[in-house]
Amino acid sequence: MRGTRQTTLGKPLPETLALEGRGEAPDAEHEDAESRMAKPEPESPAAAERLMEEVCDRTNLEIAWQRVRRNKGGPGMDGMTIDDAKGYLREHWPIVRSQLIEGTYRPQPVKRVNLPKPDGGVRKLGVPCVVDRLIQQALLQVLQPRWDPTFSEHSYGFRPGRSAHQAVAQAQRYVAEGYSFVVDIDLEKFFDRVQHDRLMARVAARLSDKRVLKLIRAFLKAGVMEDGLVRPVDEGTPQGGPLSPLLSNVVLDELDKELTRRGHRFCRYGDDCNIYVRSRRAGERIMASVGRFLTVKLRLKVNEAKSAVARPEERKFLGFSLSNDGSERRIASQALSRFKQRVRDLTRRTKGVSLPKLVAELAPYLIGWRGYFGFCQTPRVLSNLDAWIRRRLRSYLWRQWQNGRNRFKQLRRRGVPTFAAAVAAGSPTGFWRMSSHPALHMALRNHAFDSIGLPRLHRSAYA
């Protein structure tokens, strides 16, 4: 076994690093290593023919394995977990590597997983098996540094050093410059409708290693297992694999180049594309012409029900809306509704756990949400949400105290005067109305929630 590991990865795969790379852009700690593996300068044809050897390079594979482990993805159709895959790779990697080098590797079908969308419907994910995820991630790490410099400056999704916040900030600058109408284009089931032949033609124009071309097509054609049955696929790049976001950028780079050629001001993040214009009439004209380009040239379908020409504050872009003069970034109403529903689910009064434990479960969601939506420019909204969350928790605790005798005791223990505690404890008012009662506020001041680790959404509130 030890000899096998030496001939495959050279040394044991690191135990302490753990994330599955589902197409994320390389993070800072690995950027230098990855740039050494694959430089963005155009390679010579002779070098391009050895791309598969770079994919199978020991260092590249170790970084890919670290990413696969860190993402903690579930098993694919073979049922193999990440821990199972480690033992499998120790024994079988020489065979897998030989198949990759010879161009005979055949990936397994992906497992279909349906996730509900926030605005209705389902998002169809395809979960590759762990070994295929490792190979896709290793392939991504070689191809992305070569291809990314060729993509448009207006493309922000799934790219190193670029983010949704940058896309929203650029959109805000367009609006502030007077481009106060947005052409919001929604692509219907984009990942399910990508034409394989057209995509492979674009990929073939970027590389010449036929083994890599064959491998990418094999991933596209691997099929999908759904309800216990495997069916072939003729189009689409299943969401869920590390390689899919890069391939989507290859497809939509043609749209970026066309919009740039026409001189439009636009921002694209994945399949979300907004074009900014000065008038509604110009927007309607652009909507029609770009729609024809997407349909005829790229063979994609525009969702007319979700696409529109409108004022920026009437539309959402990556969870944000913009004021019509571009002076303010706001959290979109749909995002606020989803946030409140999630908090309600996490703090439902029948949960039956202690308040510190409830806060410990709630905190990671609040920190993650704040990390993204804290980019808004409406601090009052964040402060109001903080107050609403504390009120939810007061209501939760009031119900947990159950009866008047215990409520009186708990209020007195927290420093509420006897008369005020007695009045509150004897009140027949419902839980939610009682959560704003002065006695309950006196017993559970804001700092009490800070002391048990409740994060605040409005950061300056700590000052």
Tab-separated table of N, CA and C in Angstrom, residues 10 50 99 247 351 424:
chain	number	residue	atom	x	y	z
A	10	GLY	N	2.957	10.575	-4.310
A	10	GLY	CA	4.278	10.900	-3.813
A	10	GLY	C	4.366	10.924	-2.311
A	50	ARG	N	0.579	18.443	-23.488
A	50	ARG	CA	0.905	17.772	-22.230
A	50	ARG	C	0.070	18.304	-21.069
A	99	GLN	N	-5.415	5.571	-17.062
A	99	GLN	CA	-6.547	5.814	-17.964
A	99	GLN	C	-6.605	7.281	-18.386
A	247	LEU	N	-16.894	26.141	-17.381
A	247	LEU	CA	-17.473	25.897	-18.700
A	247	LEU	C	-18.602	26.882	-18.994
A	351	LYS	N	-38.962	24.787	19.845
A	351	LYS	CA	-37.678	24.115	19.639
A	351	LYS	C	-37.227	23.347	20.884
A	424	ALA	N	-46.055	41.898	34.815
A	424	ALA	CA	-45.707	41.193	33.575
A	424	ALA	C	-46.024	39.711	33.687
